[in-house]
JSON list of C-alpha atoms in Angstrom, two decimals:
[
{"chain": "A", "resi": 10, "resn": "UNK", "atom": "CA", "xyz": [79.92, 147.40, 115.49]},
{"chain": "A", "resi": 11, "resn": "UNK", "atom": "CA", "xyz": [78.65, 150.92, 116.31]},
{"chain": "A", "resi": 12, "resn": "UNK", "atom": "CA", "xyz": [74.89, 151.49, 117.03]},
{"chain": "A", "resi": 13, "resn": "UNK", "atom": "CA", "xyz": [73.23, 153.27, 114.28]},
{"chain": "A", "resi": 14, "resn": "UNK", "atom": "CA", "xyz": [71.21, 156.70, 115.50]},
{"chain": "A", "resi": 15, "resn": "UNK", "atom": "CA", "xyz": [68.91, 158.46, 113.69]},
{"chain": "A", "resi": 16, "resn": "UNK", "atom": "CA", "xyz": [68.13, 161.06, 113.19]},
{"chain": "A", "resi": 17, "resn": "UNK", "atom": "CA", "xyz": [71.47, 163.33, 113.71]},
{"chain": "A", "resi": 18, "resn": "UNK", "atom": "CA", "xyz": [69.94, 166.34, 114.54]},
{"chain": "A", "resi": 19, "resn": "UNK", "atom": "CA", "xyz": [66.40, 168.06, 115.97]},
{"chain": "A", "resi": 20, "resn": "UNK", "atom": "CA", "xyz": [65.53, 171.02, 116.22]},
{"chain": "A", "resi": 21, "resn": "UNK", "atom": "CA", "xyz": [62.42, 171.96, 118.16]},
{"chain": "A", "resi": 22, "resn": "UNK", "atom": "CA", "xyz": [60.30, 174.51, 119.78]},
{"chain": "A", "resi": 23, "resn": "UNK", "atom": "CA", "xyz": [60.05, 174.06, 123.45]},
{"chain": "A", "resi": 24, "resn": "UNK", "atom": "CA", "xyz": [57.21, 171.69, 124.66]},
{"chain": "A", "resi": 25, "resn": "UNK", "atom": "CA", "xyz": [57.14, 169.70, 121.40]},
{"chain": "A", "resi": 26, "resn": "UNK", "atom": "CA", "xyz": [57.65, 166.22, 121.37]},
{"chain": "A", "resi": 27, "resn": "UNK", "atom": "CA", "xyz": [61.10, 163.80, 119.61]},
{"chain": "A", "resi": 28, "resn": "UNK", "atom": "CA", "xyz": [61.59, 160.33, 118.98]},
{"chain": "A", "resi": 29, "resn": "UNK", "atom": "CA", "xyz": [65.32, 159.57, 119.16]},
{"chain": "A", "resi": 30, "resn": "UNK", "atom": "CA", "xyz": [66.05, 155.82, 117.43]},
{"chain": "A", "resi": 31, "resn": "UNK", "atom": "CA", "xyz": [69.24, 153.20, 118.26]},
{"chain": "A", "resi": 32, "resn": "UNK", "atom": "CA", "xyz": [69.74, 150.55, 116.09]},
{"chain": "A", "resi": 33, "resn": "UNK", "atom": "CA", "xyz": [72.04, 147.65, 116.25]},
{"chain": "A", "resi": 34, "resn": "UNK", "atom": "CA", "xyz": [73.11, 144.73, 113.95]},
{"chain": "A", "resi": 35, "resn": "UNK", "atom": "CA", "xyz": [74.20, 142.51, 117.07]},
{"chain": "A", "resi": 36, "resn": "UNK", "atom": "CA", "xyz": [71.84, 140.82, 119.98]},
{"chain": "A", "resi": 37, "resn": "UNK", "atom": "CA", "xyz": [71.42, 142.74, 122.80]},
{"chain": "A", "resi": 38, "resn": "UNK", "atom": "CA", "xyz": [71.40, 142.83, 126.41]},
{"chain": "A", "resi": 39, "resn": "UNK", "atom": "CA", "xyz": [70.75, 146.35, 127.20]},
{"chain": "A", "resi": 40, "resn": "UNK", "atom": "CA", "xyz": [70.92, 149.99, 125.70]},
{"chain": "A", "resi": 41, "resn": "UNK", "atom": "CA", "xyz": [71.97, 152.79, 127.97]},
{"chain": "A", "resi": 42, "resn": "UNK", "atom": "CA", "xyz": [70.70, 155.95, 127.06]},
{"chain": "A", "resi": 43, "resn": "UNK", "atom": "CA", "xyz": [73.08, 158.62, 127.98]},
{"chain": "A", "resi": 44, "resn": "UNK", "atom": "CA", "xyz": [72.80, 162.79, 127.74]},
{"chain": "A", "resi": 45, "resn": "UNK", "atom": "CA", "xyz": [76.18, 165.21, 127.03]},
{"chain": "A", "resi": 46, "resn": "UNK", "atom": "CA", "xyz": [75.57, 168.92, 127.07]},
{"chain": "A", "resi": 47, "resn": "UNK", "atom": "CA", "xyz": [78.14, 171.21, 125.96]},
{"chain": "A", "resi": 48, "resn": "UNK", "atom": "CA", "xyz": [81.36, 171.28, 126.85]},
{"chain": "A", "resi": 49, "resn": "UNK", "atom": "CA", "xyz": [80.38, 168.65, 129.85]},
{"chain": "A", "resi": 50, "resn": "UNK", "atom": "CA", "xyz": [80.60, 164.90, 130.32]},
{"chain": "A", "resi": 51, "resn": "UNK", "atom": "CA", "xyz": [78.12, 162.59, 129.54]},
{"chain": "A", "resi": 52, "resn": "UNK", "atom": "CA", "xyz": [75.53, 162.22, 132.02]},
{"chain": "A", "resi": 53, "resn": "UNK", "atom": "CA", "xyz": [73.44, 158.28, 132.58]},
{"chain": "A", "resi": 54, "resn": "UNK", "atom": "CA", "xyz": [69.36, 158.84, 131.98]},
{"chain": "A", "resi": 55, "resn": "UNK", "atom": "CA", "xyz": [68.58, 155.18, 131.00]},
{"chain": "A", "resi": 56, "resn": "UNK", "atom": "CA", "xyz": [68.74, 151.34, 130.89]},
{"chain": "A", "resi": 57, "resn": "UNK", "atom": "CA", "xyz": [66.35, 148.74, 128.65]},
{"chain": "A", "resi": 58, "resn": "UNK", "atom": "CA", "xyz": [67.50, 145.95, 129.66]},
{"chain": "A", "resi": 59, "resn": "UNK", "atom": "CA", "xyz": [66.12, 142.74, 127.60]},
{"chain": "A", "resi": 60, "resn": "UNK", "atom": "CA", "xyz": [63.45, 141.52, 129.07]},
{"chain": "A", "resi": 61, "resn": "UNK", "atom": "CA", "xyz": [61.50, 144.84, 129.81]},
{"chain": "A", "resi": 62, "resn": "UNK", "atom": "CA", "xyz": [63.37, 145.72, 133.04]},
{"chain": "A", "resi": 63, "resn": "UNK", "atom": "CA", "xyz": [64.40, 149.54, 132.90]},
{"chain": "A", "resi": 64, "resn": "UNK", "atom": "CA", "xyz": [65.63, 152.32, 135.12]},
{"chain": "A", "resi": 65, "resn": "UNK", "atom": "CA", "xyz": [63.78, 155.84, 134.06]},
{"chain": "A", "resi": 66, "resn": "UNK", "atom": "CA", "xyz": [63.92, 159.27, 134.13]},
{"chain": "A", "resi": 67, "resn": "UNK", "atom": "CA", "xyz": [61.46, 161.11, 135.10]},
{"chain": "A", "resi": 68, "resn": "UNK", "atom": "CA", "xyz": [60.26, 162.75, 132.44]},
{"chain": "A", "resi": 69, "resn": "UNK", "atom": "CA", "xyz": [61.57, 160.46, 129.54]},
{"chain": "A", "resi": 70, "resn": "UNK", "atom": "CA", "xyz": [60.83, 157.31, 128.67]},
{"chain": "A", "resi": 71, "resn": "UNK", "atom": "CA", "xyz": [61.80, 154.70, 126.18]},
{"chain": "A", "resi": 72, "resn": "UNK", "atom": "CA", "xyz": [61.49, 151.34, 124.78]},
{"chain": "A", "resi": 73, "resn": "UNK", "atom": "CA", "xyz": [63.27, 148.33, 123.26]},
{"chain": "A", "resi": 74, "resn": "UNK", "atom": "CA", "xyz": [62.24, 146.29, 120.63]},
{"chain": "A", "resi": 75, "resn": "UNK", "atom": "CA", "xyz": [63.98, 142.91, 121.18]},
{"chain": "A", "resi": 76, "resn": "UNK", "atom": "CA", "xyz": [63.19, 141.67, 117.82]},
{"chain": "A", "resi": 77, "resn": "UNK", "atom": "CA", "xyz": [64.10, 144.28, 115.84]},
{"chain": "A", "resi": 78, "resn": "UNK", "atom": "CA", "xyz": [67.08, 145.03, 118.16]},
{"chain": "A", "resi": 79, "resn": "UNK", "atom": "CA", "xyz": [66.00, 149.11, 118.54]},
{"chain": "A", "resi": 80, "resn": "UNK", "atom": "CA", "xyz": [65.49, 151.09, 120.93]},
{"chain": "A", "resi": 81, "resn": "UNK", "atom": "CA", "xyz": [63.58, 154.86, 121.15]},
{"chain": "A", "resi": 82, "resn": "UNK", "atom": "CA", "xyz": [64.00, 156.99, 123.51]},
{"chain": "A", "resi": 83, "resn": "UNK", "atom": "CA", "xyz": [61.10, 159.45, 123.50]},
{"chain": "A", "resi": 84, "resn": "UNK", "atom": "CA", "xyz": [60.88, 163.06, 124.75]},
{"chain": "A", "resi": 85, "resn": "UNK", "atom": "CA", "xyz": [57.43, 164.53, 125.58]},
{"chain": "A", "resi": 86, "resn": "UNK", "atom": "CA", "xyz": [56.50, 167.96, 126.01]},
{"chain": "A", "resi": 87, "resn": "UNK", "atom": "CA", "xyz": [60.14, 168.70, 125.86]},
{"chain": "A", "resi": 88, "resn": "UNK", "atom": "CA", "xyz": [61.88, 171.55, 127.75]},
{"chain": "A", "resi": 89, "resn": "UNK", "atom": "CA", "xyz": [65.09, 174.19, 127.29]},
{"chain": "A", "resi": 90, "resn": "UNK", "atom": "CA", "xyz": [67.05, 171.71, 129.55]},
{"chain": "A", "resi": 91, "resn": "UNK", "atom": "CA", "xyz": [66.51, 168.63, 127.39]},
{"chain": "A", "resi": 92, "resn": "UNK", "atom": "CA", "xyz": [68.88, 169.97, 125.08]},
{"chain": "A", "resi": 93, "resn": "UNK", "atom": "CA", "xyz": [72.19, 168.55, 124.25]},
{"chain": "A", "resi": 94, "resn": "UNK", "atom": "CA", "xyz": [73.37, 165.16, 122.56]},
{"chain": "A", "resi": 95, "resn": "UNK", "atom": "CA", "xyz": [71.94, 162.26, 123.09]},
{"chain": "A", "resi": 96, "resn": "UNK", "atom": "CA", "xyz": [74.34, 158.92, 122.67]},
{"chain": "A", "resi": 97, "resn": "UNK", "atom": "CA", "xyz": [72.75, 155.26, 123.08]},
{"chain": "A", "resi": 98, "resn": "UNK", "atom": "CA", "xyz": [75.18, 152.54, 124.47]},
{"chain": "A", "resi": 99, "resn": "UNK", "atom": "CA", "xyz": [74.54, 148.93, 123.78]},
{"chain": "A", "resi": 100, "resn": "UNK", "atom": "CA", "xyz": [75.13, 145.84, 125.65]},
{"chain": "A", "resi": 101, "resn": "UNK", "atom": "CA", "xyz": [75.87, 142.53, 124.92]},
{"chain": "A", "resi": 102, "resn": "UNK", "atom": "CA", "xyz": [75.33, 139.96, 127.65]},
{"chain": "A", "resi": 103, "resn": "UNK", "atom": "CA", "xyz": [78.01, 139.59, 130.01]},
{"chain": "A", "resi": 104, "resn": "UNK", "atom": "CA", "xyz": [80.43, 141.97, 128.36]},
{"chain": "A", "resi": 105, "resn": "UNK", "atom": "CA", "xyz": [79.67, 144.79, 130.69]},
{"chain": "A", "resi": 106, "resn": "UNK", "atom": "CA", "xyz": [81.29, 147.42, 128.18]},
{"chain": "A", "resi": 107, "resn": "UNK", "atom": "CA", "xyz": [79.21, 149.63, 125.80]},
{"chain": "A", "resi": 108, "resn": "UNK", "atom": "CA", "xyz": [79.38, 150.53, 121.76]},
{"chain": "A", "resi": 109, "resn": "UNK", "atom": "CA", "xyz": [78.22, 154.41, 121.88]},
{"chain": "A", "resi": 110, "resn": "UNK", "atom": "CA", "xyz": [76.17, 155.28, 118.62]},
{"chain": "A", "resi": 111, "resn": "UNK", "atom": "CA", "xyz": [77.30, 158.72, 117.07]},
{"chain": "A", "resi": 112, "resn": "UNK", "atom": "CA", "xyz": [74.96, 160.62, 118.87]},
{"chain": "A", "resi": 113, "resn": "UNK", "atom": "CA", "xyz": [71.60, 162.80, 118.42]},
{"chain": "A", "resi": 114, "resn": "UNK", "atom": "CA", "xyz": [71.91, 166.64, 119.07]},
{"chain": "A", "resi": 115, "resn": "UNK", "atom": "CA", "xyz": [68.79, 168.25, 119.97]},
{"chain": "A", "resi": 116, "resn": "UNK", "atom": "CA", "xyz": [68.08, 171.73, 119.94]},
{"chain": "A", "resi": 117, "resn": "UNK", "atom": "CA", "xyz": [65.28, 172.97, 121.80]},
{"chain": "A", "resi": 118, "resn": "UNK", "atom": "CA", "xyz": [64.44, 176.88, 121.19]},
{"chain": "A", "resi": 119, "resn": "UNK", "atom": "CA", "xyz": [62.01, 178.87, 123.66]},
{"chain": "B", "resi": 13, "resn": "UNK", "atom": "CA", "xyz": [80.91, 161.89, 148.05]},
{"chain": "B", "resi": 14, "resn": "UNK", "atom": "CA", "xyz": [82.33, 159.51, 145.39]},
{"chain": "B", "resi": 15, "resn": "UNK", "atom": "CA", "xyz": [83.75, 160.93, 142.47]},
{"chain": "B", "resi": 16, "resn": "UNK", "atom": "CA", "xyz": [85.51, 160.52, 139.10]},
{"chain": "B", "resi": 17, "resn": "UNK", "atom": "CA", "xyz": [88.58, 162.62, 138.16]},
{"chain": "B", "resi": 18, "resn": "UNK", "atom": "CA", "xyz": [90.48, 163.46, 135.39]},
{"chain": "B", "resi": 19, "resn": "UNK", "atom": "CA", "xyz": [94.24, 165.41, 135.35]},
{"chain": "B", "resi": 20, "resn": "UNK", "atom": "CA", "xyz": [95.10, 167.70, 133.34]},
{"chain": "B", "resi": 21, "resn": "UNK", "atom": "CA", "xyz": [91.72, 169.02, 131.72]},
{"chain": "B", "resi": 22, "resn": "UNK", "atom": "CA", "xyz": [93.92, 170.41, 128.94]},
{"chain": "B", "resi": 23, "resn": "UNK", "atom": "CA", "xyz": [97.05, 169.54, 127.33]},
{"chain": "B", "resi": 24, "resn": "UNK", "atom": "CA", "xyz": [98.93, 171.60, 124.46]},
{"chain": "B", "resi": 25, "resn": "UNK", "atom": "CA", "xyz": [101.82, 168.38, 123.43]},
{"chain": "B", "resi": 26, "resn": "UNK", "atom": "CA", "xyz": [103.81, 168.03, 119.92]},
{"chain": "B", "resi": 27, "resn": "UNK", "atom": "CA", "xyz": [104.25, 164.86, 117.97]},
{"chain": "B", "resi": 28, "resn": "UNK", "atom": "CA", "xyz": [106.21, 162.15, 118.87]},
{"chain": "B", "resi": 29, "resn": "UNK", "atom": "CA", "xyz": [106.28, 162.79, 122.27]},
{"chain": "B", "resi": 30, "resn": "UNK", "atom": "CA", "xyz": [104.79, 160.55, 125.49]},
{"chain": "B", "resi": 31, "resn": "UNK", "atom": "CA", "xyz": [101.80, 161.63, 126.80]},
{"chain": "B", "resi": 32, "resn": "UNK", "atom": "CA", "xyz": [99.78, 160.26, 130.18]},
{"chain": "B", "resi": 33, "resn": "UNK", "atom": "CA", "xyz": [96.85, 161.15, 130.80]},
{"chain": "B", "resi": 34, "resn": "UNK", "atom": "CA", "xyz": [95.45, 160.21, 134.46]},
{"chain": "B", "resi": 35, "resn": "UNK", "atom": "CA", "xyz": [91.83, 158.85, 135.76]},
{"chain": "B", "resi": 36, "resn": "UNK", "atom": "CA", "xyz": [90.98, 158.13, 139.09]},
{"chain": "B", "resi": 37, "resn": "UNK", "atom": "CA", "xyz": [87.77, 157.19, 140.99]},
{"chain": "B", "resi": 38, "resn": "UNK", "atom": "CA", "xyz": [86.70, 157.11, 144.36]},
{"chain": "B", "resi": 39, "resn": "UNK", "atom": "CA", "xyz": [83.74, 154.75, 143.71]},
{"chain": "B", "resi": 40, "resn": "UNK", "atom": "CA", "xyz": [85.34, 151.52, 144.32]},
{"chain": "B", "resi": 41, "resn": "UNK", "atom": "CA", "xyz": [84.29, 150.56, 140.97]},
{"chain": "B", "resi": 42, "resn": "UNK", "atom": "CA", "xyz": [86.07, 147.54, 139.29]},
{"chain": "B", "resi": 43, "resn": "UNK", "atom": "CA", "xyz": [85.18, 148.67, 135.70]},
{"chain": "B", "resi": 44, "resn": "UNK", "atom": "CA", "xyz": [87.28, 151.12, 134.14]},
{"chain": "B", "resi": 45, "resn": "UNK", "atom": "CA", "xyz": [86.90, 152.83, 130.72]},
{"chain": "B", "resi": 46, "resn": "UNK", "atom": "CA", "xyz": [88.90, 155.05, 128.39]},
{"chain": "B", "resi": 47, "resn": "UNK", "atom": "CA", "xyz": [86.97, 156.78, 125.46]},
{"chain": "B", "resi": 48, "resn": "UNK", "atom": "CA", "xyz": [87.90, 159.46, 122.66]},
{"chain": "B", "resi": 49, "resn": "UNK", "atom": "CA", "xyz": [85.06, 161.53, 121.31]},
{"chain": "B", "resi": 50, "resn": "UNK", "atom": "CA", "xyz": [85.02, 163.41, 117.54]},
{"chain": "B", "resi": 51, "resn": "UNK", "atom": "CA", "xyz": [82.78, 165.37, 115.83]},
{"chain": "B", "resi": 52, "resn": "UNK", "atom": "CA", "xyz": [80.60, 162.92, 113.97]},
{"chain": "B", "resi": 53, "resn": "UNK", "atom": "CA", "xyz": [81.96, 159.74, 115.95]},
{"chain": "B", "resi": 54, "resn": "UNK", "atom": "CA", "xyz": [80.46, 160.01, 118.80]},
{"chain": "B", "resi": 55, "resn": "UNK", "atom": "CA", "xyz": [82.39, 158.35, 122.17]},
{"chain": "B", "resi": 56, "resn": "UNK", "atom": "CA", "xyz": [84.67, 155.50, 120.90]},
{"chain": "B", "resi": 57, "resn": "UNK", "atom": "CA", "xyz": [86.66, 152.66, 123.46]},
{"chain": "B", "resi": 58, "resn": "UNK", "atom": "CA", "xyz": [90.03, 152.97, 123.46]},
{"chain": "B", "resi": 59, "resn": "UNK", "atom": "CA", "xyz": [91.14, 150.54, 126.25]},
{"chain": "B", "resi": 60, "resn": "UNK", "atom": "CA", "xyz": [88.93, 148.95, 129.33]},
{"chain": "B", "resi": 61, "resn": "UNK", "atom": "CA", "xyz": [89.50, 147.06, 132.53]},
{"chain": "B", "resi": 62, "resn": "UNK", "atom": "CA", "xyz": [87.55, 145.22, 134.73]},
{"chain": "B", "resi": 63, "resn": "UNK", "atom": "CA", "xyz": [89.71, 144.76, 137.81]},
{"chain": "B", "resi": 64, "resn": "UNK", "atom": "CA", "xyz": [93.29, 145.23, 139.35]},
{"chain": "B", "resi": 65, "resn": "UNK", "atom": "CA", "xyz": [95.82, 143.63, 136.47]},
{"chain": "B", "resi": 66, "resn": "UNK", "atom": "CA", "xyz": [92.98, 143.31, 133.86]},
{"chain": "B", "resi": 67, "resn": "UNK", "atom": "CA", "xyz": [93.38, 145.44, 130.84]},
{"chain": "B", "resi": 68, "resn": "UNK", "atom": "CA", "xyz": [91.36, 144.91, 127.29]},
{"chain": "B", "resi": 69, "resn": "UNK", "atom": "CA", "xyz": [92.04, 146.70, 123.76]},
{"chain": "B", "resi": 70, "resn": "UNK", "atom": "CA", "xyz": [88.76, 148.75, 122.49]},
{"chain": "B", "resi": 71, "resn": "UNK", "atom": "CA", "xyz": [87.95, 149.80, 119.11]},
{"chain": "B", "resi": 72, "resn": "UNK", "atom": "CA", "xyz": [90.54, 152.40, 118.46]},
{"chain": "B", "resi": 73, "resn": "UNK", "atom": "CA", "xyz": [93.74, 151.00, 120.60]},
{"chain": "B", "resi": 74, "resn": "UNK", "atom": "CA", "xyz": [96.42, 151.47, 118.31]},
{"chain": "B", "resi": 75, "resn": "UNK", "atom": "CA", "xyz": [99.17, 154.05, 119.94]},
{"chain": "B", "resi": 76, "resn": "UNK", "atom": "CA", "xyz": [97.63, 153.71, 123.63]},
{"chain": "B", "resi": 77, "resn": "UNK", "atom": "CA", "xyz": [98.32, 151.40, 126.20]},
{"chain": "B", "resi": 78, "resn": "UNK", "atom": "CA", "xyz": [96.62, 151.29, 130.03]},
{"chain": "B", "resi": 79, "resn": "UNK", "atom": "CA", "xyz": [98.18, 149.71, 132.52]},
{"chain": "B", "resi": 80, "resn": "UNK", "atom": "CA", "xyz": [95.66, 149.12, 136.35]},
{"chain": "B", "resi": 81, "resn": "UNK", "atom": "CA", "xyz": [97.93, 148.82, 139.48]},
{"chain": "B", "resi": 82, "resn": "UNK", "atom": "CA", "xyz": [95.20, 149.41, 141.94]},
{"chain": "B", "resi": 83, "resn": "UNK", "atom": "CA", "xyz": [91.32, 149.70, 141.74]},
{"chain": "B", "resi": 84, "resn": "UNK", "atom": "CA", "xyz": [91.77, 153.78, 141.68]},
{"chain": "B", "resi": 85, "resn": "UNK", "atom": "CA", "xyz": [93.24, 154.12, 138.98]},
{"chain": "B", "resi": 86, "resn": "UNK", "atom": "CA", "xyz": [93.29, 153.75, 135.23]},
{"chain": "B", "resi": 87, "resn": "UNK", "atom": "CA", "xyz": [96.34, 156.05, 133.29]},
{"chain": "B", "resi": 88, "resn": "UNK", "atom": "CA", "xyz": [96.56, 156.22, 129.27]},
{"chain": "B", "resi": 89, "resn": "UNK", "atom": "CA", "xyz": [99.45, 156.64, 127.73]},
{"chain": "B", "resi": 90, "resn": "UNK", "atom": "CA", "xyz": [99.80, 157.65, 124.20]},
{"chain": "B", "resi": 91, "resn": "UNK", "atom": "CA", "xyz": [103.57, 156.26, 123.46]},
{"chain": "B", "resi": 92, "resn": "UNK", "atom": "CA", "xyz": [104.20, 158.87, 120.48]},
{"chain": "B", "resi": 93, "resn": "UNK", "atom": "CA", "xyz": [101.65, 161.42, 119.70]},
{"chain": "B", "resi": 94, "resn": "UNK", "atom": "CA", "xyz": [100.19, 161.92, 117.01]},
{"chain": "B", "resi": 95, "resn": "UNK", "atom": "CA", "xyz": [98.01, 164.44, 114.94]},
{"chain": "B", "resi": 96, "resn": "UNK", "atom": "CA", "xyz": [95.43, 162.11, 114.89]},
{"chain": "B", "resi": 97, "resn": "UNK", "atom": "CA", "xyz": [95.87, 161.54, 118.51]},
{"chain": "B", "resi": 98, "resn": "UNK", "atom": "CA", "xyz": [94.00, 165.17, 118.96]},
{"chain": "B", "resi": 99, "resn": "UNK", "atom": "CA", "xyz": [90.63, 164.72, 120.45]},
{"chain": "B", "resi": 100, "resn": "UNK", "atom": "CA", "xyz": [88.86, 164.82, 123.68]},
{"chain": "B", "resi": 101, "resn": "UNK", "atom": "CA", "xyz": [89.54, 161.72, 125.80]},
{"chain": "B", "resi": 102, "resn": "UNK", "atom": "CA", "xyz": [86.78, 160.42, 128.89]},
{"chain": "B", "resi": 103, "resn": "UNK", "atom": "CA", "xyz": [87.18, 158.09, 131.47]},
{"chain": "B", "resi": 104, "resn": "UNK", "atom": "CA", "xyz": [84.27, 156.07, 133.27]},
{"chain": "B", "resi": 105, "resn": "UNK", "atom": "CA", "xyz": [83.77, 153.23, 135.48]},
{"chain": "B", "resi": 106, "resn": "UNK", "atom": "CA", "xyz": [80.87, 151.33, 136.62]},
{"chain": "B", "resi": 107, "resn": "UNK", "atom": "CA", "xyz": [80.83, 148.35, 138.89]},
{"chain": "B", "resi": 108, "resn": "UNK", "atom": "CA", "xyz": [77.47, 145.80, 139.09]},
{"chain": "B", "resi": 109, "resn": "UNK", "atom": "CA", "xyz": [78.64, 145.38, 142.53]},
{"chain": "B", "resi": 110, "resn": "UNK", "atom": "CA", "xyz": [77.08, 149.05, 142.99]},
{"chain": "B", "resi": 111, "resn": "UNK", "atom": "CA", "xyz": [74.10, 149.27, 140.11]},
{"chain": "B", "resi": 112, "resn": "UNK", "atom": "CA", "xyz": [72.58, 146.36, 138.76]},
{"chain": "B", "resi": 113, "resn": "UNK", "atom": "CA", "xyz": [72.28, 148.60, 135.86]},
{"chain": "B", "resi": 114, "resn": "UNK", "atom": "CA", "xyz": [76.00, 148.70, 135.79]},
{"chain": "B", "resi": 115, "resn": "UNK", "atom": "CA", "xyz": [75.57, 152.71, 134.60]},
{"chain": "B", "resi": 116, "resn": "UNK", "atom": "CA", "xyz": [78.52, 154.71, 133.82]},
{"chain": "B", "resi": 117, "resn": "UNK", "atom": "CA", "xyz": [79.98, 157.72, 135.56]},
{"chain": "B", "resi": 118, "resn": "UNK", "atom": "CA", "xyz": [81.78, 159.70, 133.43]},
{"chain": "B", "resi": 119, "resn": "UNK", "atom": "CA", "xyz": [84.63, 162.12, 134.34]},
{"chain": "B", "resi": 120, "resn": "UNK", "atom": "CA", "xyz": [85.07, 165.57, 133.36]},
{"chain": "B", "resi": 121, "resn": "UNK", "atom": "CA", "xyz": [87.10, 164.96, 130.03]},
{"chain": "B", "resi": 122, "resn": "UNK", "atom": "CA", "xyz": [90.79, 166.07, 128.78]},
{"chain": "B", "resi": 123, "resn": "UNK", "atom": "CA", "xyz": [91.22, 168.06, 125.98]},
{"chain": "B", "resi": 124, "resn": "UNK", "atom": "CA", "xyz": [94.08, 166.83, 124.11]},
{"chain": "B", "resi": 125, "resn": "UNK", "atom": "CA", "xyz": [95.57, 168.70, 121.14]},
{"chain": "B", "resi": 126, "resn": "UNK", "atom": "CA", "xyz": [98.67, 167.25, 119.23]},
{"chain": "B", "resi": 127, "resn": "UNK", "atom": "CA", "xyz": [100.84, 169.81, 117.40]}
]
């Protein structure tokens, strides 16, 4: 069963902050966090992997809720290059292939 | 350096005819993927394999079949096209061999359109 993202689209001014949210109805053993600009392939930032183990990006961070089976991904100070969609993948131990949500596009004007 | 291809980039094909469309990686990865992507539906699995001989149905299987001869490579074939069929298709691998994480790498992407 697909992720659920939310919300669809942003749109912000350049060095504002966004909260992108992943939801799932299934127990989890990771959420990849991955970024697609235009016209290119998608492109790995991020792993939560249950637990509290991840593998960052430098200059976005994110978090997974166990319980609740979410995970954010959070943008600070946000810049022109952070735009494009963003797609969470989810996990489920031992099955080593991903459900991709629907995606997040996120505009960022100067 | 390692790398993830994908031949052609663009295909112009009418219905009811075979299509293949070819993957290959240079990564030694054993995990291979196959994904369509819409407007609105994000990336969806279409078929997967995790080693020489292995293949698995995704999601959205119906009308494509894999096959995985060798770890390189990963072809789709779309055994009568349809309209449906038009979309942009990815391929990735990953490998836990290489990344804990098990991360994918994603190739460049064919543009498929179904007349």
């Amino acid at each position: 069963q697909q992720p659920v993202q939310s919300p669809q689209a942003v749109i912000l001014r350049e060095g504002e902050d966004a909260v992108i949210n992943c939801s799932s109805s299934k127990a989890l053993y990771s959420v990849h966090w991955y970024r697609q600009k235009h016209g290119e392939a998608p492109v790995f930032l991020m792993i939560l992997l249950k637990g509290g183990e991840q593998k960052g990006h430098d200059k976005i961070s994110a978090s997974f809720n166990e319980k609740k089976q979410q995970s954010s991904l959070y943008l600070t100070a946000s810049q022109l290059s952070y735009s494009g969609t963003y797609f969470c993948g989810t996990e489920k131990q031992g099955a080593q292939k991903l459900v991709f949500g629907q995606g997040t596009r996120l505009t960022i004007n100067p | 350096d390692a790398e993830i291809t994908q031949s052609p980039r663009h295909k112009i094909t009418e219905t009811g005819r075979q299509v293949t469309l070819a993957c290959h990686q240079t990564w030694n990865h054993n995990n291979m993927f196959w994904y369509r992507q819409d407007l609105g539906h994000g990336l969806r699995l279409i078929h997967y394999s995790y080693g020489v001989q292995d293949t698995n149905k995704g999601e959205v299987s119906d009308g494509y079949s894999v096959s995985r001869s060798n770890t390189e490579d990963l072809p789709l074939t779309l055994e009568s096209a349809a309209s449906s069929q038009t979309s942009v298709y990815f391929c990735a691998s990953s490998d836990k061999r290489a990344s804990s994480y098990n991360e994918q790498f994603f190739g460049p992407g064919t543009r498929l359109t179904v007349l």
